[in-house]
PDB file of C-alpha atoms in Angstrom:
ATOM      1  CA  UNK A   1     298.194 105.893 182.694  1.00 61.00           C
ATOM      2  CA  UNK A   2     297.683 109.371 181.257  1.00 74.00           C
ATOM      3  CA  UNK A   3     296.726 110.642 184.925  1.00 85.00           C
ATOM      4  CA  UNK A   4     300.688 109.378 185.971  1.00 84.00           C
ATOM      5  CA  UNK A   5     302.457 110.803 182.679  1.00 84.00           C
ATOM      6  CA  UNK A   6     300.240 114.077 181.997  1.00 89.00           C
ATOM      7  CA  UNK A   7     301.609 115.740 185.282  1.00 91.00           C
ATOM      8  CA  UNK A   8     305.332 114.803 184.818  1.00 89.00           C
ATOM      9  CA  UNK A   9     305.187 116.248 180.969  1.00 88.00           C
ATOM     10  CA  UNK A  10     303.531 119.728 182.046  1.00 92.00           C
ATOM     11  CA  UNK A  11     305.768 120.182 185.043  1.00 93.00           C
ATOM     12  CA  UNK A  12     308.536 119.499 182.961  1.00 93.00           C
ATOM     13  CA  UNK A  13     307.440 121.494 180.085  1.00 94.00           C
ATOM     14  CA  UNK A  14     307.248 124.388 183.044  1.00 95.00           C
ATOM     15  CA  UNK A  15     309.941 123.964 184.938  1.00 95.00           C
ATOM     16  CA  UNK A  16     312.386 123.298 181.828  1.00 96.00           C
ATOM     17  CA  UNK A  17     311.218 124.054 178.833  1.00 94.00           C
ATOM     18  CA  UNK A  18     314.316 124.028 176.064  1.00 95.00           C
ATOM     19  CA  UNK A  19     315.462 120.309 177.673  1.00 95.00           C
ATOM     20  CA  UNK A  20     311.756 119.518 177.242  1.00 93.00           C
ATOM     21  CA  UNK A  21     311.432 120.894 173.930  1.00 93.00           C
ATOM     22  CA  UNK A  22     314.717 119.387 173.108  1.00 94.00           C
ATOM     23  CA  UNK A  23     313.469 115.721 174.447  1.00 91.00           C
ATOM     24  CA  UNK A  24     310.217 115.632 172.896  1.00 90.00           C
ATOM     25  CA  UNK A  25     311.468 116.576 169.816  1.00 91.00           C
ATOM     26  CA  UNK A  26     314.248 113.464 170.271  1.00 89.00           C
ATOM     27  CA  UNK A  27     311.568 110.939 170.553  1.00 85.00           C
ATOM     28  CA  UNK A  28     309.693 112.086 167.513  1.00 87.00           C
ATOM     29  CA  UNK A  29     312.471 111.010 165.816  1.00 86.00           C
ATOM     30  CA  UNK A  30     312.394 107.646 166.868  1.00 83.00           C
ATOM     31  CA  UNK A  31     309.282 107.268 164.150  1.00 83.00           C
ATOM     32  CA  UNK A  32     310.646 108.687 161.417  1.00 85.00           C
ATOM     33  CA  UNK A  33     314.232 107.775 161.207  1.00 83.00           C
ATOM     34  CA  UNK A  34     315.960 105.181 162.303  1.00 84.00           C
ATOM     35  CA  UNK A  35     317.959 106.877 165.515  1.00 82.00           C
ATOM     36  CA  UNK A  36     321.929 105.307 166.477  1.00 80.00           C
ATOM     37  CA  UNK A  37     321.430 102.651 163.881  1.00 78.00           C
ATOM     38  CA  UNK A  38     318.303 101.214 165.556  1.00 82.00           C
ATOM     39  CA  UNK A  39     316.791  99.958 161.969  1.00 83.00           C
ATOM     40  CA  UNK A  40     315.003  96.337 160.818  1.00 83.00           C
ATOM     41  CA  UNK A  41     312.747  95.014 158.323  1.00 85.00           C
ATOM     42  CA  UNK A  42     309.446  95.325 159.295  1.00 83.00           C
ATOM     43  CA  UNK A  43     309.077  91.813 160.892  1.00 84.00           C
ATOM     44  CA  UNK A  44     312.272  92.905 163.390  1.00 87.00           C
ATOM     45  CA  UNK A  45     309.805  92.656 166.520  1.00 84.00           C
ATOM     46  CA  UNK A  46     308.859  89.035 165.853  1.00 83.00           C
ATOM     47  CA  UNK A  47     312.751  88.106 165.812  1.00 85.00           C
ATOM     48  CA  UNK A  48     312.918  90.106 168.909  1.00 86.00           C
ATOM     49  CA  UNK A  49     310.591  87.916 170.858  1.00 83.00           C
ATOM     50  CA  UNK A  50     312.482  85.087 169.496  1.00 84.00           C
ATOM     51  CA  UNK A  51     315.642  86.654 170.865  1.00 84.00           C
ATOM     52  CA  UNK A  52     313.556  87.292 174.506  1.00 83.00           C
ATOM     53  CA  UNK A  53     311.525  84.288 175.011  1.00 83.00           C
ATOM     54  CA  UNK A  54     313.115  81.660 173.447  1.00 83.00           C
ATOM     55  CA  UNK A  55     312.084  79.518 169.911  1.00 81.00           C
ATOM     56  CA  UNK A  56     309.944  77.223 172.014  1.00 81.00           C
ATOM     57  CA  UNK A  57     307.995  80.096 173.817  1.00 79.00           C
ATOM     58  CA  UNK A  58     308.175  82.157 170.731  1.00 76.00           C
ATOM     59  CA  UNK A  59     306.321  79.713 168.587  1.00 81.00           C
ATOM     60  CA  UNK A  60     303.652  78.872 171.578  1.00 82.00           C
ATOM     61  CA  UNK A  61     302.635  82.351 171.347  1.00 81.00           C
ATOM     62  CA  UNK A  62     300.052  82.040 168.761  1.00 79.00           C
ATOM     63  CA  UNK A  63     298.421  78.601 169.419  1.00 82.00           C
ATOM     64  CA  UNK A  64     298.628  80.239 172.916  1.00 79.00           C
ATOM     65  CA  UNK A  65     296.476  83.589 172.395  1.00 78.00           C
ATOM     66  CA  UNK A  66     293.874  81.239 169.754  1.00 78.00           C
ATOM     67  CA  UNK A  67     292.949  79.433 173.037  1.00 76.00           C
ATOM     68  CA  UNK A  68     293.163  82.157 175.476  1.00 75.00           C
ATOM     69  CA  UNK A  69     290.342  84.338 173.166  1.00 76.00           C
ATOM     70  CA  UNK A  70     288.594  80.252 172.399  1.00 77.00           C
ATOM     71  CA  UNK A  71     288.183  79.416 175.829  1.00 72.00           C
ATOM     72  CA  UNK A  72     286.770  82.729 176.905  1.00 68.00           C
ATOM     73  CA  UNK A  73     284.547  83.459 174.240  1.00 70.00           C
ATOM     74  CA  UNK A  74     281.605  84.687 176.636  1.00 76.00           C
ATOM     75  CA  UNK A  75     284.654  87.381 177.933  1.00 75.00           C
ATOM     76  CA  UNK A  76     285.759  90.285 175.877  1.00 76.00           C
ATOM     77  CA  UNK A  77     288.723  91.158 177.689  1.00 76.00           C
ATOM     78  CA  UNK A  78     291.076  88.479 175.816  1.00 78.00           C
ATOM     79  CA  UNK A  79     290.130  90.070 172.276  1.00 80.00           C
ATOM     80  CA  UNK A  80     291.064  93.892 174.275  1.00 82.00           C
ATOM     81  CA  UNK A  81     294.051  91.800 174.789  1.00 81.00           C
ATOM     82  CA  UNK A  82     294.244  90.421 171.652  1.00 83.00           C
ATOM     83  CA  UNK A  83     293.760  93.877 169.850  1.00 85.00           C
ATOM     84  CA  UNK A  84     296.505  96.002 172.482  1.00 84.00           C
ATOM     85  CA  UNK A  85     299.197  93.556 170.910  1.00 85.00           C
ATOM     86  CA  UNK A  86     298.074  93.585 167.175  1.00 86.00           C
ATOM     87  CA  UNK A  87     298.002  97.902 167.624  1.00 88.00           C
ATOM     88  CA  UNK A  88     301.141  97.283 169.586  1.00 86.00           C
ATOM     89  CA  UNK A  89     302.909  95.506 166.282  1.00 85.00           C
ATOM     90  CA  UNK A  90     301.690  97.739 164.075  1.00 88.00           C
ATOM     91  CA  UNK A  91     302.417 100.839 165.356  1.00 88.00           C
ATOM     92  CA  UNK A  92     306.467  99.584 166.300  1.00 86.00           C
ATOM     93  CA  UNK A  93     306.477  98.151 163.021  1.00 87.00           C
ATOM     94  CA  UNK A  94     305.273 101.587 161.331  1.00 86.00           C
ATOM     95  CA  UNK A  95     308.251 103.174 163.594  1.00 86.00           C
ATOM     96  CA  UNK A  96     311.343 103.678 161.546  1.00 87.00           C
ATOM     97  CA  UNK A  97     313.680 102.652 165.152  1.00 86.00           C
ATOM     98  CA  UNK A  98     313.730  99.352 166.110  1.00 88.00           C
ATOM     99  CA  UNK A  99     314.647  97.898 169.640  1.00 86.00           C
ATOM    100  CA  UNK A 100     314.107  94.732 170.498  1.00 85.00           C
ATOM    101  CA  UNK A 101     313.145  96.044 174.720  1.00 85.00           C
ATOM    102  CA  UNK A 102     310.240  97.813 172.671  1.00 84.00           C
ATOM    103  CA  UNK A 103     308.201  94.101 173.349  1.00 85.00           C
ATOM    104  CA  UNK A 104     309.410  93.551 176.899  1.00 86.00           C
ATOM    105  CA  UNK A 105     305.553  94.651 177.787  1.00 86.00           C
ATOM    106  CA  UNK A 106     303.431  92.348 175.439  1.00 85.00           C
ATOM    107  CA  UNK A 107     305.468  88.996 177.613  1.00 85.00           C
ATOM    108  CA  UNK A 108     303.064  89.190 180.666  1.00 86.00           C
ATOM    109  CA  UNK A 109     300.294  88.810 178.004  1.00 83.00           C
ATOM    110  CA  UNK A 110     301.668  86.088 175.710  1.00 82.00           C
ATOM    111  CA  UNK A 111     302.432  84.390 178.927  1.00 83.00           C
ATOM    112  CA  UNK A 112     299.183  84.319 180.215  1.00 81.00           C
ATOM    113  CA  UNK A 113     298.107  83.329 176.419  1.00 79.00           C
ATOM    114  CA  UNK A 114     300.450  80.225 176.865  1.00 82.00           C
ATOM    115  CA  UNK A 115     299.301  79.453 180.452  1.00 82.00           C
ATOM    116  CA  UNK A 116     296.190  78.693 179.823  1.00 78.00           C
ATOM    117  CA  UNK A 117     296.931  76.830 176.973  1.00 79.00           C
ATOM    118  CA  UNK A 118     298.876  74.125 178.783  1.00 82.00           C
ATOM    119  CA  UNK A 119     296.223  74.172 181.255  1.00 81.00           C
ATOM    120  CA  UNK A 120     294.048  73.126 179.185  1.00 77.00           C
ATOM    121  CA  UNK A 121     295.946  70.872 177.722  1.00 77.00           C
ATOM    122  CA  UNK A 122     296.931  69.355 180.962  1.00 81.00           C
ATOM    123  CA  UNK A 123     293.024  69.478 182.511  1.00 76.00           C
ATOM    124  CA  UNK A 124     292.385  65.860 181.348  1.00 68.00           C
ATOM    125  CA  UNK A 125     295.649  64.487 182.874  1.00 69.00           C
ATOM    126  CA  UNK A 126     295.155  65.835 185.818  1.00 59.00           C
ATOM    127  CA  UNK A 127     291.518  64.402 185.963  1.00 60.00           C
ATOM    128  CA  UNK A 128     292.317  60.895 184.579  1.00 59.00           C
ATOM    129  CA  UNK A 129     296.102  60.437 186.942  1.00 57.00           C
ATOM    130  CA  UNK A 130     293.595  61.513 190.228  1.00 53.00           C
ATOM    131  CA  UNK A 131     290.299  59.010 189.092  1.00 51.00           C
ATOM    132  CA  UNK A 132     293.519  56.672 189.057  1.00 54.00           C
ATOM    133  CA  UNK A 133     294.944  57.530 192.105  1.00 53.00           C
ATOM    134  CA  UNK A 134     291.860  57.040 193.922  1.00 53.00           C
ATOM    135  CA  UNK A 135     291.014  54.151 192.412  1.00 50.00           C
ATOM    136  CA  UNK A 136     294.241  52.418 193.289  1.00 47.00           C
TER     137      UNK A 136
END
């Protein structure tokens, strides 16, 4: 992602370099104060995903990501997964703005966590409504 981003910053930085300055020094803000009223508690993000995805999807999240990490334990990549959204938390909960689009890129993730989930839940259904089928 750095490879996509570095370019755009230095061209910009060349090309106009008080807006640049100007813009950078905007977004620091956005971790230590609380910019055009953007402010929360610190657990403001979990209400967020509440607002985004819904109580029901919301409170699958966690029961979600146990059995996406359980099911692959022989795979690290759902603990990278795992980690990205704990750092993700903590570093929007350390920021002093608060938006709730600031979680719109952990959904793909807890939706996979969920997926898998109900397919698991759902594998002996499957299994027992087909041995049933074909026994009929």
């Amino acid at each position: 992602m750095l490879i996509v981003v570095l370019p755009w910053h230095i061209r910009t930085f060349i090309v106009f370099p008080t807006e640049a300055a100007y813009e950078m020094s905007y977004n620091m803000l956005h971790f230590t104060f609380a910019i055009e009223g953007h402010e929360g508690p610190w657990y403001f993000h979990l209400e967020a995903l509440r607002e985004l995805m819904g109580w029901t999807m919301a409170i699958l999240i966690v029961p979600g990501l146990f059995f996406f990490a359980v099911n692959n334990l022989k795979d690290k990549r759902p603990l990278y997964i795992i980690a990205a959204i704990l750092f993700f938390f903590f570093f929007y909960t350390l920021a002093k703005t608060k938006m709730p689009l600031f979680m719109l890129p952990l959904i793909p993730f807890f939706l996979a966590g969920i997926a898998v989930m109900i397919a698991k839940a759902t594998e002996g259904i499957a299994t027992k409504k087909m041995a049933s089928g074909i026994i009929l």
